[in-house]
Amino acid sequence: MNHRLILVETDDAQLDRLAAVVRETTDFELAASFARIGAALGQSSVFQPDVFLIDVDDPDARAAIPNFLSTFPNTVVLCMMEHWNADIADQCLAMGAAGSMLKPLRGEEISEALHAFVRRGQPKPPQIVAFFSPKGRSGKTTVIANLAISLARRSGESVGVIDADLQFGDLPIFFDAEPVSTIVEAARDIQLLSPITLSPYFMTLADGLHMLSSPKRPELAELVDLESLLSIIRMAGSLYRYVLIDLPSGVSPLVMGVCELADTIFLTGMIGSGFETQHMRRALGMFDGWSGFGKRLNVVFSRVVPYNDEEQRRLSTAINHPVASILPNEYLLISTANSGRMPGGIDFNSTIARKFDQMAFELMDVDARRGGVRQ
């Protein structure tokens, strides 16, 4: 299918170069090109475009995105910028653009961007979700893996999982994955990347589900700094509607930095030794006041026996904070995860799978109510 594309670029020399690129791209027909936003809005209807490619380094061009979409409701707006700016990329998504890429462009990049951004889902900013546990053996990775699967299945939008448990990440084991690239290579290259060139660092696990792996060896963890990790997360938000980050246990600047960026934080604990509620209560103290910044704290306890509402209320009282979800003690699911048979080995009709579906629907509902706009 050939797309009728209209190009809007304020720099005349850049406009000529980009027009030549579009003309040489087999998937696109250059319907028209404009150097002024007003002219593009006023004159484009005669060309019947289905794609706009707009330079958003110009603030006036960013502000005009809603006008393009209301005037041409059946079109896709692709944005381009000279240097990557995550704030501008999020602004464009909030205004309804499908996504952003970097100039100079190659023809295949325009095609890849259009396909990737349409697969991503609704043109809204991402929902960034961090998973934290005060100590090890909390069921954190089981929660994030299953919730990611449910989100991809139930939302129909793209989900990106980042294994930021840099020394002992288990997500590749859960999914029996042998990644070619890891978070180490992504951190090394991030200053040179755009969303489209970041995409190959993620591996596809299932339809709509992608993962950026933890380092292959523990000693490589020191090669991933907080600034690079935050840049990866924000850029991944242009590729995936939901970005889920598996964090190492315990408190560190990296953990707190990612939690500060996140929209929703899951605090996970596994009932076992009897000290879990004490650990969780102390962990919650670190997040006092964060809800005032628009963040949601979801406490999840796994392997809960008895698995009923009364026990959930008891746990809420014990930690002096609402427990968002409890998970039953289903060994079959743990066996599936440990054997690397996710997601193909999951019984989606089981009690625990339905619980993860419920958690996914709750995240989707929160995302809908906040309008997809980052706080």
CSV table of C-alpha atoms in Angstrom, one decimal:
chain,number,residue,atom,x,y,z
A,1,MET,CA,0.0,0.0,0.0
A,2,ASN,CA,1.3,3.5,-1.0
A,3,HIS,CA,0.7,6.2,1.6
A,4,ARG,CA,0.1,9.8,0.5
A,5,LEU,CA,2.4,11.8,2.6
A,6,ILE,CA,2.6,15.6,3.2
A,7,LEU,CA,5.9,16.9,4.4
A,8,VAL,CA,6.1,20.0,6.7
A,9,GLU,CA,9.6,21.3,7.3
A,10,THR,CA,10.6,24.9,8.1
A,11,ASP,CA,14.2,24.7,6.8
A,12,ASP,CA,14.2,25.0,3.0
A,13,ALA,CA,17.4,22.9,2.5
A,14,GLN,CA,16.1,20.2,4.8
A,15,LEU,CA,12.8,20.3,3.1
A,16,ASP,CA,14.4,19.6,-0.3
A,17,ARG,CA,16.5,16.7,1.1
A,18,LEU,CA,13.5,15.1,2.9
A,19,ALA,CA,11.3,15.5,-0.1
A,20,ALA,CA,13.9,13.6,-2.2
A,21,VAL,CA,14.0,10.8,0.4
A,22,VAL,CA,10.2,10.4,0.4
A,23,ARG,CA,10.1,10.3,-3.4
A,24,GLU,CA,12.6,7.5,-3.5
A,25,THR,CA,10.6,5.4,-0.9
A,26,THR,CA,8.4,2.8,-2.5
A,27,ASP,CA,5.8,2.8,0.3
A,28,PHE,CA,5.1,6.6,0.0
A,29,GLU,CA,4.0,9.1,-2.5
A,30,LEU,CA,4.9,12.7,-1.7
A,31,ALA,CA,1.6,14.5,-2.1
A,32,ALA,CA,2.9,17.9,-1.2
A,33,SER,CA,5.5,19.7,0.9
A,34,PHE,CA,5.2,22.9,2.9
A,35,ALA,CA,7.6,25.2,4.8
A,36,ARG,CA,4.8,26.9,6.8
A,37,ILE,CA,2.4,25.2,9.2
A,38,GLY,CA,-0.5,27.5,8.3
A,39,ALA,CA,-0.1,26.7,4.6
A,40,ALA,CA,0.0,23.0,5.3
A,41,LEU,CA,-3.2,23.2,7.4
A,42,GLY,CA,-5.0,25.4,4.9
A,43,GLN,CA,-4.1,23.7,1.6
A,44,SER,CA,-3.6,20.0,2.4
A,45,SER,CA,-7.2,18.8,1.9
A,46,VAL,CA,-6.9,18.9,-1.8
A,47,PHE,CA,-4.1,16.3,-1.7
A,48,GLN,CA,-6.0,13.7,0.4
A,49,PRO,CA,-3.1,12.7,2.6
A,50,ASP,CA,-3.1,9.8,5.0
A,51,VAL,CA,0.3,10.7,6.6
A,52,PHE,CA,1.8,14.0,7.8
A,53,LEU,CA,5.6,14.1,8.5
A,54,ILE,CA,6.1,17.3,10.6
A,55,ASP,CA,9.2,19.0,11.9
A,56,VAL,CA,8.4,19.5,15.6
A,57,ASP,CA,11.6,21.4,16.6
A,58,ASP,CA,9.4,24.4,15.9
A,59,PRO,CA,7.0,24.9,18.9
A,60,ASP,CA,4.3,26.3,16.6
A,61,ALA,CA,4.4,23.0,14.7
A,62,ARG,CA,4.0,21.0,17.9
A,63,ALA,CA,1.1,23.2,19.0
A,64,ALA,CA,-0.6,22.6,15.6
A,65,ILE,CA,-0.7,18.8,15.9
A,66,PRO,CA,-4.3,18.7,17.3
A,67,ASN,CA,-5.4,21.0,14.5
A,68,PHE,CA,-4.0,18.6,11.9
A,69,LEU,CA,-5.7,15.6,13.5
A,70,SER,CA,-9.1,17.4,13.8
A,71,THR,CA,-8.9,18.7,10.3
A,72,PHE,CA,-7.7,15.4,8.9
A,73,PRO,CA,-9.1,12.8,11.3
A,74,ASN,CA,-8.1,9.8,9.2
A,75,THR,CA,-4.4,10.7,9.0
A,76,VAL,CA,-1.3,9.7,11.0
A,77,VAL,CA,1.0,12.4,12.2
A,78,LEU,CA,4.7,11.4,12.4
A,79,CYS,CA,7.1,13.8,14.1
A,80,MET,CA,10.8,14.5,13.4
A,81,MET,CA,13.4,16.4,15.4
A,82,GLU,CA,17.1,17.2,14.9
A,83,HIS,CA,18.1,15.9,18.3
A,84,TRP,CA,16.2,13.4,20.5
A,85,ASN,CA,14.2,15.1,23.3
A,86,ALA,CA,12.0,12.8,25.4
A,87,ASP,CA,10.0,15.8,26.7
A,88,ILE,CA,9.1,16.9,23.2
A,89,ALA,CA,8.4,13.3,22.1
A,90,ASP,CA,5.9,12.9,25.1
A,91,GLN,CA,4.3,16.3,24.2
A,92,CYS,CA,3.7,15.1,20.7
A,93,LEU,CA,2.2,11.8,21.9
A,94,ALA,CA,-0.1,13.7,24.3
A,95,MET,CA,-1.3,15.8,21.4
A,96,GLY,CA,-2.1,12.7,19.3
A,97,ALA,CA,0.9,12.2,17.1
A,98,ALA,CA,1.8,8.5,16.5
A,99,GLY,CA,5.5,9.0,17.4
A,100,SER,CA,8.8,10.8,16.7
A,101,MET,CA,12.0,10.1,14.9
A,102,LEU,CA,15.3,11.8,14.2
A,103,LYS,CA,16.6,13.6,11.1
A,104,PRO,CA,18.2,12.9,8.7
A,105,LEU,CA,15.8,10.2,7.7
A,106,ARG,CA,16.1,7.2,5.4
A,107,GLY,CA,13.1,6.0,3.5
A,108,GLU,CA,13.0,2.6,5.2
A,109,GLU,CA,13.0,4.5,8.6
A,110,ILE,CA,9.8,6.2,7.7
A,111,SER,CA,8.2,2.9,6.8
A,112,GLU,CA,9.5,1.2,10.0
A,113,ALA,CA,8.3,4.1,12.1
A,114,LEU,CA,4.8,4.1,10.7
A,115,HIS,CA,4.4,0.4,11.3
A,116,ALA,CA,6.0,0.5,14.8
A,117,PHE,CA,4.0,3.4,16.0
A,118,VAL,CA,0.7,2.0,14.7
A,119,ARG,CA,1.5,-1.3,16.4
A,120,ARG,CA,2.3,0.6,19.6
A,121,GLY,CA,-1.3,1.4,20.2
A,122,GLN,CA,-3.1,4.6,21.1
A,123,PRO,CA,-1.2,7.8,20.4
A,124,LYS,CA,-0.8,8.7,24.0
A,125,PRO,CA,2.2,8.9,26.4
A,126,PRO,CA,3.3,5.6,27.9
A,127,GLN,CA,2.3,4.2,31.2
A,128,ILE,CA,5.7,3.5,33.0
A,129,VAL,CA,5.4,0.9,35.7
A,130,ALA,CA,8.2,0.0,38.1
A,131,PHE,CA,8.4,-3.2,40.2
A,132,PHE,CA,10.2,-3.0,43.5
A,133,SER,CA,10.7,-5.4,46.4
A,134,PRO,CA,12.4,-4.6,49.7
A,135,LYS,CA,14.1,-8.0,49.7
A,136,GLY,CA,14.8,-11.0,47.5
A,137,ARG,CA,12.4,-13.9,47.0
A,138,SER,CA,9.4,-11.6,46.8
A,139,GLY,CA,7.8,-13.0,43.7
A,140,LYS,CA,8.6,-9.7,41.9
A,141,THR,CA,9.7,-11.2,38.6
A,142,THR,CA,6.8,-13.7,38.5
A,143,VAL,CA,4.4,-10.7,38.9
A,144,ILE,CA,6.0,-8.6,36.2
A,145,ALA,CA,6.3,-11.4,33.7
A,146,ASN,CA,2.7,-12.5,34.1
A,147,LEU,CA,1.3,-9.0,34.2
A,148,ALA,CA,3.2,-8.1,31.0
A,149,ILE,CA,1.7,-11.1,29.3
A,150,SER,CA,-1.8,-10.2,30.5
A,151,LEU,CA,-1.4,-6.5,29.4
A,152,ALA,CA,-0.3,-7.5,25.9
A,153,ARG,CA,-3.2,-9.9,25.5
A,154,ARG,CA,-5.9,-7.7,27.0
A,155,SER,CA,-4.9,-4.2,25.9
A,156,GLY,CA,-4.0,-5.1,22.3
A,157,GLU,CA,-1.2,-2.6,22.6
A,158,SER,CA,2.6,-3.0,22.7
A,159,VAL,CA,4.3,-3.9,26.0
A,160,GLY,CA,8.0,-3.4,26.6
A,161,VAL,CA,9.7,-5.1,29.6
A,162,ILE,CA,13.1,-3.9,30.8
A,163,ASP,CA,15.0,-6.2,33.0
A,164,ALA,CA,16.9,-3.6,35.1
A,165,ASP,CA,17.8,-6.2,37.8
A,166,LEU,CA,21.3,-5.7,36.5
A,167,GLN,CA,23.3,-8.3,38.4
A,168,PHE,CA,20.8,-11.2,38.8
A,169,GLY,CA,17.9,-10.5,36.4
A,170,ASP,CA,15.8,-13.6,35.7
A,171,LEU,CA,13.4,-12.5,33.0
A,172,PRO,CA,15.4,-14.2,30.2
A,173,ILE,CA,15.2,-17.5,32.1
A,174,PHE,CA,11.4,-17.1,32.6
A,175,PHE,CA,11.0,-16.7,28.9
A,176,ASP,CA,13.7,-19.2,27.8
A,177,ALA,CA,15.2,-16.3,25.9
A,178,GLU,CA,18.7,-16.0,24.4
A,179,PRO,CA,19.0,-12.3,23.6
A,180,VAL,CA,21.6,-11.0,21.2
A,181,SER,CA,21.6,-7.5,22.7
A,182,THR,CA,21.1,-6.5,26.3
A,183,ILE,CA,20.6,-3.4,28.4
A,184,VAL,CA,24.4,-3.0,28.4
A,185,GLU,CA,24.6,-2.4,24.7
A,186,ALA,CA,21.5,-0.2,24.8
A,187,ALA,CA,23.1,2.0,27.6
A,188,ARG,CA,26.3,2.2,25.6
A,189,ASP,CA,24.6,3.4,22.4
A,190,ILE,CA,21.7,5.3,23.8
A,191,GLN,CA,23.0,8.8,22.9
A,192,LEU,CA,23.1,7.7,19.3
A,193,LEU,CA,19.7,6.0,19.1
A,194,SER,CA,16.2,6.9,18.2
A,195,PRO,CA,13.1,4.8,19.0
A,196,ILE,CA,13.3,3.0,15.7
A,197,THR,CA,17.0,2.2,16.1
A,198,LEU,CA,16.4,1.2,19.8
A,199,SER,CA,13.8,-1.3,18.8
A,200,PRO,CA,16.2,-4.1,17.7
A,201,TYR,CA,17.8,-4.2,21.2
A,202,PHE,CA,14.4,-5.6,22.4
A,203,MET,CA,13.5,-9.1,21.6
A,204,THR,CA,10.0,-10.2,20.7
A,205,LEU,CA,8.6,-12.7,23.3
A,206,ALA,CA,5.0,-13.0,22.0
A,207,ASP,CA,2.6,-10.9,20.0
A,208,GLY,CA,2.8,-7.4,21.4
A,209,LEU,CA,5.3,-8.3,24.1
A,210,HIS,CA,9.0,-7.4,23.9
A,211,MET,CA,11.9,-7.5,26.4
A,212,LEU,CA,15.3,-5.7,26.9
A,213,SER,CA,17.4,-8.3,28.7
A,214,SER,CA,19.5,-7.8,31.8
A,215,PRO,CA,23.3,-8.1,31.4
A,216,LYS,CA,24.6,-11.6,30.6
A,217,ARG,CA,27.1,-11.5,33.4
A,218,PRO,CA,26.8,-9.8,36.9
A,219,GLU,CA,30.0,-7.8,36.6
A,220,LEU,CA,28.6,-6.0,33.5
A,221,ALA,CA,26.0,-4.2,35.7
A,222,GLU,CA,28.5,-1.4,36.4
A,223,LEU,CA,28.3,-0.4,32.7
A,224,VAL,CA,24.7,0.7,33.1
A,225,ASP,CA,24.4,4.1,34.8
A,226,LEU,CA,21.1,5.7,36.0
A,227,GLU,CA,21.1,8.5,33.4
A,228,SER,CA,21.4,6.0,30.5
A,229,LEU,CA,18.8,3.7,32.0
A,230,LEU,CA,16.3,6.6,32.4
A,231,SER,CA,17.0,7.6,28.8
A,232,ILE,CA,16.3,4.1,27.6
A,233,ILE,CA,13.0,3.9,29.5
A,234,ARG,CA,11.8,7.2,28.2
A,235,MET,CA,12.7,6.4,24.6
A,236,ALA,CA,11.1,2.9,25.0
A,237,GLY,CA,7.9,4.8,25.8
A,238,SER,CA,7.8,5.9,22.1
A,239,LEU,CA,7.8,2.2,21.1
A,240,TYR,CA,5.5,0.7,23.7
A,241,ARG,CA,2.3,1.9,25.4
A,242,TYR,CA,3.3,0.1,28.6
A,243,VAL,CA,6.9,0.0,29.8
A,244,LEU,CA,7.5,-2.3,32.8
A,245,ILE,CA,10.8,-2.2,34.6
A,246,ASP,CA,12.0,-5.1,36.8
A,247,LEU,CA,14.2,-3.5,39.5
A,248,PRO,CA,16.8,-5.1,41.8
A,249,SER,CA,15.7,-5.8,45.4
A,250,GLY,CA,16.7,-3.3,48.1
A,251,VAL,CA,17.2,0.5,48.0
A,252,SER,CA,19.7,2.2,45.7
A,253,PRO,CA,20.0,5.4,43.7
A,254,LEU,CA,19.1,3.5,40.6
A,255,VAL,CA,15.9,2.0,42.2
A,256,MET,CA,14.8,5.3,43.5
A,257,GLY,CA,15.5,7.2,40.3
A,258,VAL,CA,13.4,4.7,38.2
A,259,CYS,CA,10.6,4.8,40.8
A,260,GLU,CA,10.6,8.6,40.6
A,261,LEU,CA,10.1,8.4,36.8
A,262,ALA,CA,7.4,5.8,37.0
A,263,ASP,CA,3.7,6.5,36.9
A,264,THR,CA,2.8,3.4,38.9
A,265,ILE,CA,5.0,1.4,41.4
A,266,PHE,CA,4.3,-2.2,42.4
A,267,LEU,CA,5.8,-3.2,45.8
A,268,THR,CA,5.9,-7.0,46.0
A,269,GLY,CA,6.2,-9.4,48.8
A,270,MET,CA,5.9,-13.2,49.2
A,271,ILE,CA,4.3,-14.6,52.3
A,272,GLY,CA,6.6,-17.1,53.9
A,273,SER,CA,8.8,-16.2,56.8
A,274,GLY,CA,6.4,-14.0,58.7
A,275,PHE,CA,8.5,-10.9,58.4
A,276,GLU,CA,7.1,-9.8,55.0
A,277,THR,CA,4.6,-7.3,56.5
A,278,GLN,CA,7.3,-5.7,58.5
A,279,HIS,CA,9.6,-5.3,55.5
A,280,MET,CA,6.7,-3.9,53.4
A,281,ARG,CA,5.7,-1.4,56.1
A,282,ARG,CA,9.3,-0.1,56.2
A,283,ALA,CA,9.5,0.0,52.4
A,284,LEU,CA,6.3,2.0,52.2
A,285,GLY,CA,7.9,4.6,54.4
A,286,MET,CA,10.3,5.5,51.6
A,287,PHE,CA,7.4,6.5,49.4
A,288,ASP,CA,5.5,8.8,51.9
A,289,GLY,CA,4.2,11.7,50.0
A,290,TRP,CA,4.8,10.4,46.5
A,291,SER,CA,1.1,10.0,45.8
A,292,GLY,CA,0.9,13.8,45.8
A,293,PHE,CA,2.9,13.8,42.6
A,294,GLY,CA,0.4,11.6,40.8
A,295,LYS,CA,2.1,8.3,41.5
A,296,ARG,CA,0.2,5.1,42.3
A,297,LEU,CA,1.6,2.6,44.8
A,298,ASN,CA,0.2,-0.9,44.4
A,299,VAL,CA,1.2,-3.4,47.1
A,300,VAL,CA,1.0,-7.1,46.0
A,301,PHE,CA,1.5,-10.1,48.2
A,302,SER,CA,2.0,-13.5,46.6
A,303,ARG,CA,1.5,-17.1,47.9
A,304,VAL,CA,-1.2,-15.9,50.2
A,305,VAL,CA,-3.0,-18.6,52.3
A,306,PRO,CA,-5.9,-18.4,52.9
A,307,TYR,CA,-6.6,-16.6,49.6
A,308,ASN,CA,-9.7,-14.5,50.4
A,309,ASP,CA,-10.9,-11.0,51.1
A,310,GLU,CA,-10.5,-11.3,54.8
A,311,GLU,CA,-6.8,-12.1,54.5
A,312,GLN,CA,-6.3,-9.2,52.1
A,313,ARG,CA,-7.9,-6.9,54.7
A,314,ARG,CA,-5.7,-8.4,57.4
A,315,LEU,CA,-2.6,-7.7,55.4
A,316,SER,CA,-3.7,-4.1,54.7
A,317,THR,CA,-4.1,-3.5,58.4
A,318,ALA,CA,-0.7,-5.1,59.2
A,319,ILE,CA,1.1,-2.7,56.8
A,320,ASN,CA,-1.2,0.3,57.4
A,321,HIS,CA,-1.7,0.7,53.7
A,322,PRO,CA,-4.2,-0.8,51.2
A,323,VAL,CA,-3.0,-4.1,49.6
A,324,ALA,CA,-4.0,-3.7,46.0
A,325,SER,CA,-3.8,-7.5,45.1
A,326,ILE,CA,-3.1,-10.8,46.7
A,327,LEU,CA,-2.1,-13.9,44.7
A,328,PRO,CA,-2.8,-17.5,45.5
A,329,ASN,CA,-0.1,-20.1,46.1
A,330,GLU,CA,-0.2,-21.9,42.7
A,331,TYR,CA,2.9,-24.0,42.3
A,332,LEU,CA,2.0,-24.9,38.6
A,333,LEU,CA,2.6,-21.3,37.6
A,334,ILE,CA,5.9,-21.2,39.4
A,335,SER,CA,6.9,-24.4,37.7
A,336,THR,CA,6.0,-22.9,34.3
A,337,ALA,CA,8.1,-19.8,35.0
A,338,ASN,CA,11.1,-21.7,36.3
A,339,SER,CA,11.1,-24.0,33.3
A,340,GLY,CA,11.1,-21.1,30.8
A,341,ARG,CA,7.7,-22.0,29.3
A,342,MET,CA,6.1,-18.6,29.5
A,343,PRO,CA,3.8,-17.5,28.0
A,344,GLY,CA,3.0,-20.7,26.0
A,345,GLY,CA,2.7,-22.9,29.1
A,346,ILE,CA,0.3,-20.7,31.1
A,347,ASP,CA,-3.2,-21.9,31.8
A,348,PHE,CA,-5.1,-18.7,31.1
A,349,ASN,CA,-8.2,-20.1,32.9
A,350,SER,CA,-6.5,-20.6,36.2
A,351,THR,CA,-7.3,-18.5,39.2
A,352,ILE,CA,-3.9,-16.8,39.2
A,353,ALA,CA,-4.0,-16.0,35.5
A,354,ARG,CA,-7.4,-14.4,35.9
A,355,LYS,CA,-6.0,-12.4,38.8
A,356,PHE,CA,-3.3,-11.1,36.5
A,357,ASP,CA,-5.9,-10.2,33.9
A,358,GLN,CA,-7.8,-8.2,36.6
A,359,MET,CA,-4.6,-6.4,37.5
A,360,ALA,CA,-4.0,-5.6,33.8
A,361,PHE,CA,-7.5,-4.3,33.4
A,362,GLU,CA,-7.0,-2.0,36.4
A,363,LEU,CA,-3.8,-0.6,34.9
A,364,MET,CA,-5.6,0.0,31.6
A,365,ASP,CA,-8.5,1.7,33.4
A,366,VAL,CA,-6.1,4.0,35.3
A,367,ASP,CA,-4.4,4.8,32.0
A,368,ALA,CA,-7.8,5.6,30.4
A,369,ARG,CA,-8.9,7.8,33.3
A,370,ARG,CA,-5.6,9.8,33.3
A,371,GLY,CA,-6.0,10.3,29.5
A,372,GLY,CA,-2.6,8.9,28.9
A,373,VAL,CA,-1.0,12.1,30.0
A,374,ARG,CA,2.1,12.0,32.2
A,375,GLN,CA,2.0,13.8,35.5
